[in-house]
Coordinates of C-alpha atoms and ligand atoms in Angstrom, one line a residue:
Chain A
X194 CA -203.9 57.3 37.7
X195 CA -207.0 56.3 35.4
X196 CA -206.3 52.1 34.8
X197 CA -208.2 50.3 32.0
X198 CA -208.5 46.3 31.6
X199 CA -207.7 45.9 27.6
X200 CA -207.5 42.1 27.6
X201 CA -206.8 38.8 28.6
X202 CA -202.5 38.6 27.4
X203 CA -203.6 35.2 26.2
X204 CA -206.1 36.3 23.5
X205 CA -204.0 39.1 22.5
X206 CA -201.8 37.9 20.0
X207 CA -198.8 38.7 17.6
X208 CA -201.0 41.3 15.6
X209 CA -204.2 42.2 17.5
X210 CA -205.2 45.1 18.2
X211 CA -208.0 46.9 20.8
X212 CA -209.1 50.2 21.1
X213 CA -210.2 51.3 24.3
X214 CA -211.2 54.7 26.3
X215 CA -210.2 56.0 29.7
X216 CA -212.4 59.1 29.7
X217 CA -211.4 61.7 26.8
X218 CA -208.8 59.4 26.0
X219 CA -208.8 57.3 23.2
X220 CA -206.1 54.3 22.8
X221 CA -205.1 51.7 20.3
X222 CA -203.2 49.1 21.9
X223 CA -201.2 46.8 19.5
X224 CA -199.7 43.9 20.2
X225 CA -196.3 43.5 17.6
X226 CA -194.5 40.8 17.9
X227 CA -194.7 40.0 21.3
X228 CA -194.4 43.7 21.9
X229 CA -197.4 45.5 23.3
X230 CA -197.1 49.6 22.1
X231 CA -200.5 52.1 23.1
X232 CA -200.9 55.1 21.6
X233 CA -203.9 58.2 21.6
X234 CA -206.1 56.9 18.7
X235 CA -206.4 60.6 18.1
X236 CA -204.2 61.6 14.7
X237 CA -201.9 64.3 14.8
X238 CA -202.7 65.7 11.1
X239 CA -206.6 66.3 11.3
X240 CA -207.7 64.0 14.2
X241 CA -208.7 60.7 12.6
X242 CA -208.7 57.3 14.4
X243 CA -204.7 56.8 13.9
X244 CA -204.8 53.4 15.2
X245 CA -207.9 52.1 13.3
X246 CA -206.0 51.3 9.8
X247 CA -203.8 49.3 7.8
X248 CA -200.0 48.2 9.9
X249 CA -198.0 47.8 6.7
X250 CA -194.0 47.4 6.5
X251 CA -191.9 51.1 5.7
X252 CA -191.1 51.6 2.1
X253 CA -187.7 52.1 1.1
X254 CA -185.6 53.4 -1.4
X255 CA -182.1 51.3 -1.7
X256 CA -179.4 53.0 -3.6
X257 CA -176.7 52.0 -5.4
X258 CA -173.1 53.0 -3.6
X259 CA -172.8 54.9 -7.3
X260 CA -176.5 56.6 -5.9
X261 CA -178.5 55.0 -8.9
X262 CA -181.6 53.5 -7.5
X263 CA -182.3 50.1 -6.8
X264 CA -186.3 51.2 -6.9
X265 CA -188.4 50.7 -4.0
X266 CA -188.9 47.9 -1.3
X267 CA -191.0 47.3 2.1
X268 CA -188.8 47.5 5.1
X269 CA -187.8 44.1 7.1
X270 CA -187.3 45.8 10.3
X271 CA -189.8 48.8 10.4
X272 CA -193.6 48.7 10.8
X273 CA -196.3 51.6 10.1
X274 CA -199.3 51.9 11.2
X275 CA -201.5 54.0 9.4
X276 CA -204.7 56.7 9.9
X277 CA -207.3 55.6 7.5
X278 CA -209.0 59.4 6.7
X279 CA -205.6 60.5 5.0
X280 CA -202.8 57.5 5.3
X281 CA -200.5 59.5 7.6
X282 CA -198.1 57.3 8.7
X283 CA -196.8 56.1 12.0
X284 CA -193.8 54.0 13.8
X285 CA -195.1 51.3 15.5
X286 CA -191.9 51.1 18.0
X287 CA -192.2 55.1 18.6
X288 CA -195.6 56.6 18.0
X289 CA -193.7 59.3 16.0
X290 CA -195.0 60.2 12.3
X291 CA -193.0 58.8 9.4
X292 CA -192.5 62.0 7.6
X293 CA -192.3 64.4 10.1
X294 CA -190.6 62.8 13.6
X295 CA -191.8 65.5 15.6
X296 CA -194.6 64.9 15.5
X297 CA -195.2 61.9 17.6
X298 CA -198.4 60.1 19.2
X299 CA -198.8 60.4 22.7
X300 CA -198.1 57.0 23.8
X301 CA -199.9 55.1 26.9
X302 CA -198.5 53.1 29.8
X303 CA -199.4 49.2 29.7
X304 CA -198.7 46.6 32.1
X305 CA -199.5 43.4 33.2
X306 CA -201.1 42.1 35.9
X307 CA -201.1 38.0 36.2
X308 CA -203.3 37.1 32.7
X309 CA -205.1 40.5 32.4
X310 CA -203.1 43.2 30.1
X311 CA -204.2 47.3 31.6
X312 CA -203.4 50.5 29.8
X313 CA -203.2 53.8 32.0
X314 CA -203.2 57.1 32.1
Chain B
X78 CA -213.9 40.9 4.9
X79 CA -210.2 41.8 5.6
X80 CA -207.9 44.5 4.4
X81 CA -205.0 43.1 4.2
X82 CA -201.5 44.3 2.6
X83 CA -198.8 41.9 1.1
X84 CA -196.3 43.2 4.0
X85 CA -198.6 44.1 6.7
X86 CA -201.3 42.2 8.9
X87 CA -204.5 41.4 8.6
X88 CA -207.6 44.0 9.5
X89 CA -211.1 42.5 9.9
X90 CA -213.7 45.0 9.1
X91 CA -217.4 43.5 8.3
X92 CA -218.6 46.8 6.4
X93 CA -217.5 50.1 5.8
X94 CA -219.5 52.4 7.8
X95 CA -219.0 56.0 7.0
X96 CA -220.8 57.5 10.5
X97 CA -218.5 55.3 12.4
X98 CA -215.3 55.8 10.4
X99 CA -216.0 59.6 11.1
X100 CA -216.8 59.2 14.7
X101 CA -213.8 61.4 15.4
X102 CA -215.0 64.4 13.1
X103 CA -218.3 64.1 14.6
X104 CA -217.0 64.2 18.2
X105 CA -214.5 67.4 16.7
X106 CA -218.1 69.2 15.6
X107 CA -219.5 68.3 19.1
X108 CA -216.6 70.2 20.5
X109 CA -216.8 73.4 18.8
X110 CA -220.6 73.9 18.8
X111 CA -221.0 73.3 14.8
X112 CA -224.8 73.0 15.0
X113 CA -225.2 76.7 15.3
X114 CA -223.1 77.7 12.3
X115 CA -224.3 76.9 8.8
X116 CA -221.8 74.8 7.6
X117 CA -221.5 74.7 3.3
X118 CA -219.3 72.4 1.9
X119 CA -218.7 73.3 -1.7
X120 CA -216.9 70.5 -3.2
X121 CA -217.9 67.1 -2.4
X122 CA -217.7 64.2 -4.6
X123 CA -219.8 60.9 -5.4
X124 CA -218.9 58.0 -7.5
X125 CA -221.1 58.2 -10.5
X126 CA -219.1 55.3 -12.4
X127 CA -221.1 53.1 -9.9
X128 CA -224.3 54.2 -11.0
X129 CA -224.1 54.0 -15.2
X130 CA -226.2 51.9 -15.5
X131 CA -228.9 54.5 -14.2
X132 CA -227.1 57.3 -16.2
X133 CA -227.1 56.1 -19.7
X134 CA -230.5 55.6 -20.2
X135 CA -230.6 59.7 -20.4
X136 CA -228.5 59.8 -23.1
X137 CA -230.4 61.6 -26.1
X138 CA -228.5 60.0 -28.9
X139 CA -229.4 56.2 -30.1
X140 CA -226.1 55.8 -31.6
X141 CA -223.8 57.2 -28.7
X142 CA -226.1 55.4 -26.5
X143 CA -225.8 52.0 -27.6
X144 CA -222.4 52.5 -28.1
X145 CA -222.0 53.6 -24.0
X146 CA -224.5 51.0 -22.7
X147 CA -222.6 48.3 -24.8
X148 CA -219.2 49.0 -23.9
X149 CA -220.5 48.8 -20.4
X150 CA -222.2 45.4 -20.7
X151 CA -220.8 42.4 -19.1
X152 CA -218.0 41.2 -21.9
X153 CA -218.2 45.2 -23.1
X154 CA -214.0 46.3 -23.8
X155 CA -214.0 49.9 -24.0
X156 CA -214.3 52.6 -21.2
X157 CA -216.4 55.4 -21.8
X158 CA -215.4 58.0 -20.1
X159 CA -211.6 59.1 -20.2
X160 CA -209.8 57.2 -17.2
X161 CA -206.7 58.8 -15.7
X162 CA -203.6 56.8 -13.6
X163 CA -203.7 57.3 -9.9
X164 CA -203.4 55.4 -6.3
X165 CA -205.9 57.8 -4.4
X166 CA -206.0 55.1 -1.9
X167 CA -202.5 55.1 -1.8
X168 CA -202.5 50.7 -1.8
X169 CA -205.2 50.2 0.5
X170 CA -203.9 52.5 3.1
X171 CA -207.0 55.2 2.7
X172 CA -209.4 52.0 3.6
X173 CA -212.8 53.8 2.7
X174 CA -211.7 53.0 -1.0
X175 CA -211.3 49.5 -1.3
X176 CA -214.0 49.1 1.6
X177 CA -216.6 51.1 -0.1
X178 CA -218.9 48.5 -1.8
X179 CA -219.0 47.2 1.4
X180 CA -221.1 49.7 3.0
X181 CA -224.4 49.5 3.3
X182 CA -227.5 51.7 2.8
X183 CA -230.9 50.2 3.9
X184 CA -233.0 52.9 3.8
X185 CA -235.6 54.7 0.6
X186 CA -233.0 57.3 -1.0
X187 CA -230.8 57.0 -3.6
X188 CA -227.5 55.3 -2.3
X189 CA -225.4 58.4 -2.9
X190 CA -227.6 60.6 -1.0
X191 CA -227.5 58.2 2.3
X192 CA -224.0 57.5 2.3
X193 CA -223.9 61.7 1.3
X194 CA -225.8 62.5 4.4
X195 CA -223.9 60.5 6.8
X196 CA -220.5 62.2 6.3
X197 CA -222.4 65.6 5.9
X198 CA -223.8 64.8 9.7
X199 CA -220.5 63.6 11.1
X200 CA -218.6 66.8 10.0
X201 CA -221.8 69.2 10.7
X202 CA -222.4 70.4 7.1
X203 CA -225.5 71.6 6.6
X204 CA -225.2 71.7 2.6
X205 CA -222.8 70.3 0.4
X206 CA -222.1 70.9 -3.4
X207 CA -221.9 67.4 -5.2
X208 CA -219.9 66.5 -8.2
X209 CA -218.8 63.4 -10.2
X210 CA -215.6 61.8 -9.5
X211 CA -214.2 59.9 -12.8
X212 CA -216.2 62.9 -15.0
X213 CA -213.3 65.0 -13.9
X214 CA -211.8 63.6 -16.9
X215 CA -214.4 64.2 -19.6
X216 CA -212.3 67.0 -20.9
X217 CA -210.0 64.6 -22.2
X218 CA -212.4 62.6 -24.2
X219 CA -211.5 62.6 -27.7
X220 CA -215.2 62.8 -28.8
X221 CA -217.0 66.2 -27.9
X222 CA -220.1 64.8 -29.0
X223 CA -219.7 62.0 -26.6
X224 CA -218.8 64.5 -24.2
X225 CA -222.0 66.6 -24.1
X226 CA -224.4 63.2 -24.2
X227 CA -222.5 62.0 -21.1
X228 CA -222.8 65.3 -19.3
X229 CA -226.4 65.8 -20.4
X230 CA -227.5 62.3 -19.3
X231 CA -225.3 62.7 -15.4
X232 CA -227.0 66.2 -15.5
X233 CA -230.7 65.1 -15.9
X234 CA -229.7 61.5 -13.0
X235 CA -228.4 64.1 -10.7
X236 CA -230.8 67.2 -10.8
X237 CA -234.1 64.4 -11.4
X238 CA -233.2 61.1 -9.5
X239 CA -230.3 62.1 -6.5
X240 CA -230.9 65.6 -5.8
X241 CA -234.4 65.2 -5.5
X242 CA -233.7 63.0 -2.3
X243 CA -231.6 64.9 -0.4
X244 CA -234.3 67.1 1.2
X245 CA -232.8 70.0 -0.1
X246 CA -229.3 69.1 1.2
X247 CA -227.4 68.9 -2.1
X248 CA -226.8 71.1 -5.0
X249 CA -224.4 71.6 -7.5
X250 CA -223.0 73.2 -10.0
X251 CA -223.9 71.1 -13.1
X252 CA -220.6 69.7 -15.2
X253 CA -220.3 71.5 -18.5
X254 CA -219.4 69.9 -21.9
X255 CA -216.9 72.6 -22.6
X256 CA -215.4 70.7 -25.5
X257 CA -218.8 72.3 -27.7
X258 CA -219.2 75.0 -26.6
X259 CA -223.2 75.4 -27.8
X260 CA -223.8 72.2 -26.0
X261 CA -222.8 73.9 -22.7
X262 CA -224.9 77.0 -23.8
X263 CA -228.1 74.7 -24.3
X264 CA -227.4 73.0 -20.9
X265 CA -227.1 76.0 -19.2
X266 CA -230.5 77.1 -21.0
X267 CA -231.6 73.9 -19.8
X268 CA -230.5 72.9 -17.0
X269 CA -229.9 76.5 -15.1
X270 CA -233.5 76.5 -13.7
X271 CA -233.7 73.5 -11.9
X272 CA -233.8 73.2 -8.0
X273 CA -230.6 72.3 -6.8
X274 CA -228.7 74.0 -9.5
X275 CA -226.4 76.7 -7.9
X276 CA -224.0 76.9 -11.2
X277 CA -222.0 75.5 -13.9
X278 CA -218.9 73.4 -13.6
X279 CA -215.8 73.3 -15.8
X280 CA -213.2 70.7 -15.3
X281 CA -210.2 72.3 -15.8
X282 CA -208.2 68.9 -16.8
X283 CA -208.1 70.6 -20.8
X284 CA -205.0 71.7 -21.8
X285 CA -205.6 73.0 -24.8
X286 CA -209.4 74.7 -24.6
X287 CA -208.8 78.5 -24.2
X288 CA -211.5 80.2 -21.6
X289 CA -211.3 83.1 -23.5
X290 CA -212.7 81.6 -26.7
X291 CA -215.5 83.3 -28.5
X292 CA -217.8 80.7 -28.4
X293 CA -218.0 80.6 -24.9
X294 CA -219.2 84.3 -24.4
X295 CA -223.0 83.2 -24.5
X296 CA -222.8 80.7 -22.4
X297 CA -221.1 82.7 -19.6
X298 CA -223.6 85.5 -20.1
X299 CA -226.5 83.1 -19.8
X300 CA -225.1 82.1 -16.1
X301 CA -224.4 85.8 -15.3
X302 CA -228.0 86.4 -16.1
X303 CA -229.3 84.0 -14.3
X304 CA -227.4 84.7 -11.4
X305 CA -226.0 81.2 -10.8
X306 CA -221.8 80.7 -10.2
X307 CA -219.4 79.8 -12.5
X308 CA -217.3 77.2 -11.2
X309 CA -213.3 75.5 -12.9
X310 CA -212.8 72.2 -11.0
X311 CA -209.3 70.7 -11.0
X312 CA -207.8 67.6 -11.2
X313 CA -204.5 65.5 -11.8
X314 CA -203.6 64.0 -15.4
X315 CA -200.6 62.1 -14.8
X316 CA -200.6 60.8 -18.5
X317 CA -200.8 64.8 -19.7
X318 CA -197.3 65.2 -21.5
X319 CA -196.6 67.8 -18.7
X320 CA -196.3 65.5 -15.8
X321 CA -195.2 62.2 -18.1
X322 CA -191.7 62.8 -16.1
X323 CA -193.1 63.0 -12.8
X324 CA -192.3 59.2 -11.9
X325 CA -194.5 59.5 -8.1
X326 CA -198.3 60.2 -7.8
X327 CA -197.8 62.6 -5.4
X328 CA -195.5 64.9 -7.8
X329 CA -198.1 64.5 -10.4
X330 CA -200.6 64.9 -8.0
X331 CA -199.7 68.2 -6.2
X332 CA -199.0 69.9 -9.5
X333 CA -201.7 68.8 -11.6
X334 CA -204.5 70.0 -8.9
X335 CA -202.5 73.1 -9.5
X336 CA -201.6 73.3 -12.8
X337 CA -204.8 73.2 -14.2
X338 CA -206.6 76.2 -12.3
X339 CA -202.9 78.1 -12.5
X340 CA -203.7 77.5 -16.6
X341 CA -207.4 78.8 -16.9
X342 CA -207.3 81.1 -13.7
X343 CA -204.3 82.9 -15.9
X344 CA -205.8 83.1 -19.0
X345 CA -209.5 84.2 -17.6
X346 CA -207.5 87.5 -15.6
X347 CA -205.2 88.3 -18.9
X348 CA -208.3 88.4 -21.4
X349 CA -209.9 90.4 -19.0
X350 CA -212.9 88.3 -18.3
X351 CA -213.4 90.4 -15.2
X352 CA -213.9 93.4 -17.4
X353 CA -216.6 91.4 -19.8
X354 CA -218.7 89.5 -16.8
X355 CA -218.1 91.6 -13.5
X356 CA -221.6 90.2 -11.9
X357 CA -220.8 86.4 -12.9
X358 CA -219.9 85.1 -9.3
X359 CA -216.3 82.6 -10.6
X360 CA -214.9 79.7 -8.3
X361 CA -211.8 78.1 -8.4
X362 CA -212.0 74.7 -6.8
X363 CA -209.6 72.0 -5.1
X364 CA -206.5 73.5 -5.8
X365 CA -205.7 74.3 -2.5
X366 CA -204.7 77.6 -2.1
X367 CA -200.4 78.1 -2.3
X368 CA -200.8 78.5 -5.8
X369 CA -203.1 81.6 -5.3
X370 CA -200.0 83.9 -3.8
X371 CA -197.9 82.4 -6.6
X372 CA -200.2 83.5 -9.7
X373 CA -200.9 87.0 -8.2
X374 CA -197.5 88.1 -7.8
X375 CA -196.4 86.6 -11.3
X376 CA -199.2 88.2 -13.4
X377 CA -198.7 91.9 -11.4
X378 CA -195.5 91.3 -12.4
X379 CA -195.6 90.5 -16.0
X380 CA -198.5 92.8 -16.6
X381 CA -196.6 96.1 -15.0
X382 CA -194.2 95.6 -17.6
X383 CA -196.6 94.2 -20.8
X384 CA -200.0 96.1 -20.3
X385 CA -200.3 95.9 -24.0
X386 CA -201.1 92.2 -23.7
X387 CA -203.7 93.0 -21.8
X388 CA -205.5 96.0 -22.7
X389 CA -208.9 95.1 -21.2
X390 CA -207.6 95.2 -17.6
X391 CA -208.4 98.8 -15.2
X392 CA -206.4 96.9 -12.3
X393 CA -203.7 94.2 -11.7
X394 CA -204.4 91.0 -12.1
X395 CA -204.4 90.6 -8.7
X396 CA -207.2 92.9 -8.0
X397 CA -209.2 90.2 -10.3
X398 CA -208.7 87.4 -8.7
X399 CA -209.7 88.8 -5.4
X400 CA -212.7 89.7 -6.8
X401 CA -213.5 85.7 -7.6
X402 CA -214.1 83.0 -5.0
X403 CA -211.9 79.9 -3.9
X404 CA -212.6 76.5 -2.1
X405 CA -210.1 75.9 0.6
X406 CA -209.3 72.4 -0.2
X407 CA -206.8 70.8 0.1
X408 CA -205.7 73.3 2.5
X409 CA -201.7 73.1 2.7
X410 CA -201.6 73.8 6.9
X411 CA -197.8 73.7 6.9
X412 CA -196.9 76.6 8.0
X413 CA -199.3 78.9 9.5
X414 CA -197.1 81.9 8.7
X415 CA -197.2 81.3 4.9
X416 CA -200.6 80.5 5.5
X417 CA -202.2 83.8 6.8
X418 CA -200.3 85.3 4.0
X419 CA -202.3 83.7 1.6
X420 CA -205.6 84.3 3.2
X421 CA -204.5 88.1 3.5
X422 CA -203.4 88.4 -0.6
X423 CA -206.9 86.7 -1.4
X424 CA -209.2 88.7 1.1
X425 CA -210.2 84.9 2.3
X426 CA -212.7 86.6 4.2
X427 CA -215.0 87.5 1.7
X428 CA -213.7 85.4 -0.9
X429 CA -213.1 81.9 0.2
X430 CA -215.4 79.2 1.2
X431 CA -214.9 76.0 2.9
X432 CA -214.8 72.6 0.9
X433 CA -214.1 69.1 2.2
X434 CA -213.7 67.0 -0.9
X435 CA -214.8 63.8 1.2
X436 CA -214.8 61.2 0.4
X437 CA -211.5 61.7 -1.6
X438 CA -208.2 61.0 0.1
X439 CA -207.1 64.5 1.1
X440 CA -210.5 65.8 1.9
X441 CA -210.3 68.5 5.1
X442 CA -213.0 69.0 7.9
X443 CA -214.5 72.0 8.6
X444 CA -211.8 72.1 11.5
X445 CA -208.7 73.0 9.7
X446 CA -210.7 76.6 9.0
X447 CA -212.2 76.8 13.0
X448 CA -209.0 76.1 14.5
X449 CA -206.6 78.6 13.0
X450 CA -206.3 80.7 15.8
X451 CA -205.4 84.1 14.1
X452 CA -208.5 84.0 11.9
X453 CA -211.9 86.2 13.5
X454 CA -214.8 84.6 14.2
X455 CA -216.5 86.5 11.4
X456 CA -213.9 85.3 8.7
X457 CA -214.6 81.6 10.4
X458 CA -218.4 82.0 9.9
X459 CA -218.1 83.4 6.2
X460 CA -215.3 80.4 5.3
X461 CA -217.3 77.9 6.5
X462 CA -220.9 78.6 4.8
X463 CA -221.8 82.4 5.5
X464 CA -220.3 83.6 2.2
X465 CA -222.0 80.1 0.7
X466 CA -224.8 81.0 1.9
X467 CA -224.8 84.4 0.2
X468 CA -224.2 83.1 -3.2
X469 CA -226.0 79.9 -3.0
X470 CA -229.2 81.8 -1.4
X471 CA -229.1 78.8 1.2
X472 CA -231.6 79.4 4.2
X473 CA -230.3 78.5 7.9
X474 CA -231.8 75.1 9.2
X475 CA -231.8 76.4 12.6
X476 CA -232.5 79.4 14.7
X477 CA -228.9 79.6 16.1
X478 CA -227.6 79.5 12.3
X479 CA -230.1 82.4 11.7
X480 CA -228.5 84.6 14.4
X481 CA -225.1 84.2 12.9
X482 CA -226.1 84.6 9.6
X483 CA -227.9 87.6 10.4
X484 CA -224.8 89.0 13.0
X485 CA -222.2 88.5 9.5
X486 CA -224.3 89.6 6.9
X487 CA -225.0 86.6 5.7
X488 CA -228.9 85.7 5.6
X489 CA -230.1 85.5 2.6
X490 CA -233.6 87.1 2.3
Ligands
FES201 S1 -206.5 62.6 10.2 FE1 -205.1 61.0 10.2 S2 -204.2 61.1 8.3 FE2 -205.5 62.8 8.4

């Protein structure tokens, strides 16, 4: 098992983000609200840096119970991540891709260890 | 500066920096050995809106000039050139849009061809075909006159002050001001001999302009005889009564990149253009390719039953529009099945060439042509710049290129 030192926990904070390479792989670490997800920085659609991009909230469509629309909203709960070449979108709490769940980022192990923060293959 | 969205958090990016941001395609071309296949992209796109200020002066008319260089001026109200509704960087989530004054370009050339040659490098093309961007539009400018100064004036920048520094890396196929038609007969007179120039471009974003017309016999005999390519480039036109009820980009989006090469692709095959021109070398760009299927089997259809609509046709529609060329872009990789279909009803092998569109939103890399797995190597190398190569008479720039040129039938000599 391939072990990579991303950072020090206490300079990663709610938001950060690091890329970081263990060999062929390719990782974007993110640190959301408190949470710390690692996935292959390698996009599903045509290979772009998935985790080099814009996180933005999950839009929405409300409806009415009468099914007329309320119009459109960001989400309060879910947050994207998005591949800058096309804007393919992503689930930050799964890795999988917004409009096709299938398809889902290979996500990486991290742990800590005393003040450091590893990802591993 | 940061990118930042009302409901997301805050990226820090100093500059945009196109090499980097492609690091990925660059590592992809690595991979498969690119450097020893000529790679010809034929659709690729630069911002000429940025660079007005450099165009207008090569406007011919005093009048039309001063009224373009004023409306331009700081405190200037009007746009000149026809602008159409869009979110191509779909709110800041494509970041090489609202990054891209960012980036910076150091060296001699003209900024278009540095920032041109870096994206070229990461993805391993060896040529690309430039156009305008917001020129798209010019079909829909109320004034033709107005029309054939603008494209006379981008026509003379790009052919005397960008192509010029690309070492030989650019061409194009020089926008037409199709609203009069003997403008676009003079320009092709004109413009036809100069290096760089591999064709004529129609946008096809013109409802009402019929291809068929008359008028427009000269001109296409004047690129027939010079052996240059006849290009129709789409585009979207959300405010086009057709797609007024289409309340998302991406509906008006997907079917106006469509719609507008469905329009003129139909009425070129029906009016038997074919018949009239069968050396003029025609390309259909950026409207993907699921249309293709869809417009073949409709026209065989129609025409098996209403042949006296089209008396100039010796063969199905069909037969026709295999005989003209197609960019792949954007490629609709959704199902592979549907897919090789298409490539087999258009003879992709011989008749379709790679394009990447960069650095629009939906552009593909040469990858989405390498990678399909039930394509043959020769079909790969004539996609991705062998059949290019062949109508653009574009030498190898290596020795390795030369072999496989030379193994597919390709070199140009
Ligand atoms: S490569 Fe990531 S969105 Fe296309």
């Amino acid at each position: 098992m391939a072990e990579q030192f991303v950072c020090k926990t206490a300079e990663f904070k709610d938001g950060d983000r690091r890329i970081v390479r263990i060999g062929q792989h390719e990782i974007g670490v993110f640190n959301h609200k408190g949470e710390i997800y690692a996935y292959s920085n390698y996009c599903l659609h045509q290979g772009g840096p998935a985790c080099e991009g814009l996180t933005i909230s999950a839009v929405e469509e409300h409806l009415n119970p009468d099914k007329t629309s309320k119009g459109l909203f960001f989400s309060d709960t879910q947050m994207n991540f998005v591949c800058p070449w096309h804007g393919m979108e992503y689930d930050m709490s799964t890795g999988e891709c917004v409009s096709d769940r299938k398809m889902k980022l290979r996500k990486y192990k991290v742990t800590k260890k005393g003040e450091d923060l590893y990802v591993s293959v | 500066m940061d990118l930042i969205a009302d409901r997301g958090r805050r990226v820090t990016v100093e500059e945009l920096n196109t090499t980097k941001l492609l690091a990925h395609a660059a590592e992809q071309a690595k991979q498969r050995k690119f450097e020893d296949m000529l790679i010809v992209d034929v659709d690729a796109h630069h911002y000429e809106s940025e660079h007005m200020e450099q165009i207008l002066p090569f406007m011919e008319n005093d009048v039309l000039k001063q009224l373009a260089m004023s409306g331009r001026a700081k405190g200037g109200r009007g746009a000149i050139m026809p602008q159409s509704v869009g979110y191509q960087d779909m709110g800041g989530r494509v970041t090489r849009y609202p990054l891209r004054s960012s980036e910076k370009t150091p060296g001699k050339e003209h900024r278009d061809v540095q920032i041109g040659h870096r994206w070229m490098d990461a993805m391993s093309v060896d040529y690309s075909c430039l156009f305008p961007t917001g020129m798209l539009s010019i079909g829909l400018h109320p004034q033709k006159e107005m029309e054939a100064e603008l494209c006379w004036a981008y026509n003379r920048w790009l052919t005397e002050k960008v192509m010029p520094e690309s070492g030989g890396r650019f061409f194009s196929m020089l926008c037409l001001p199709f609203s009069d038609p003997d403008a676009a007969y003079r320009q092709v007179c004109e413009f036809g001999h100069r290096k760089g120039v591999g064709g004529f471009m129609v946008t096809t974003v013109r409802p009402k302009v019929g291809v068929y017309e008359n008028a427009y016999m000269k001109t296409y005999r004047a690129i027939e005889e010079r052996g240059l390519v006849l290009s129709f480039h789409s585009g979207p036109a959300w405010g086009e009564s057709t797609f007024q009820s289409c309340n998302r980009f991406l509906s008006a989006h997907a079917l106006g990149f469509s719609w507008y090469n469905i329009l003129h692709c139909t009425n070129w095959v029906v009016n038997g253009m074919g018949e009239r021109f069968p050396k003029l070398p025609v390309m259909w760009i950026e409207a993907g390719l699921a249309w293709i299927p869809f417009v073949m089997q409709k026209l065989d259809h129609e025409y098996l039953l209403r042949p006296s609509e089209a008396p100039l046709l010796k063969k199905k529609p069909s037969d026709y529009m295999r005989d003209m060329f197609y960019s792949t872009q954007p490629m609709e990789v959704v199902d592979e099945v549907a897919l090789q279909d298409t490539f087999r009803q258009m003879n992709a092998e011989t008749q379709l060439l790679y394009a990447s569109d960069y650095p629009h939103w939906d552009f593909d890399l040469p990858s989405t042509i390498y990678d399909r797995p039930w394509l043959s190597e020769k079909a790969k190398h004539n996609i991705l710049g062998g059949t290019a190569a062949r109508l653009f008479k574009l030498p190898p720039r290596n020795e390795g290129q030369k072999k496989n040129l030379e193994r597919f039938g390709n070199l140009h000599t």
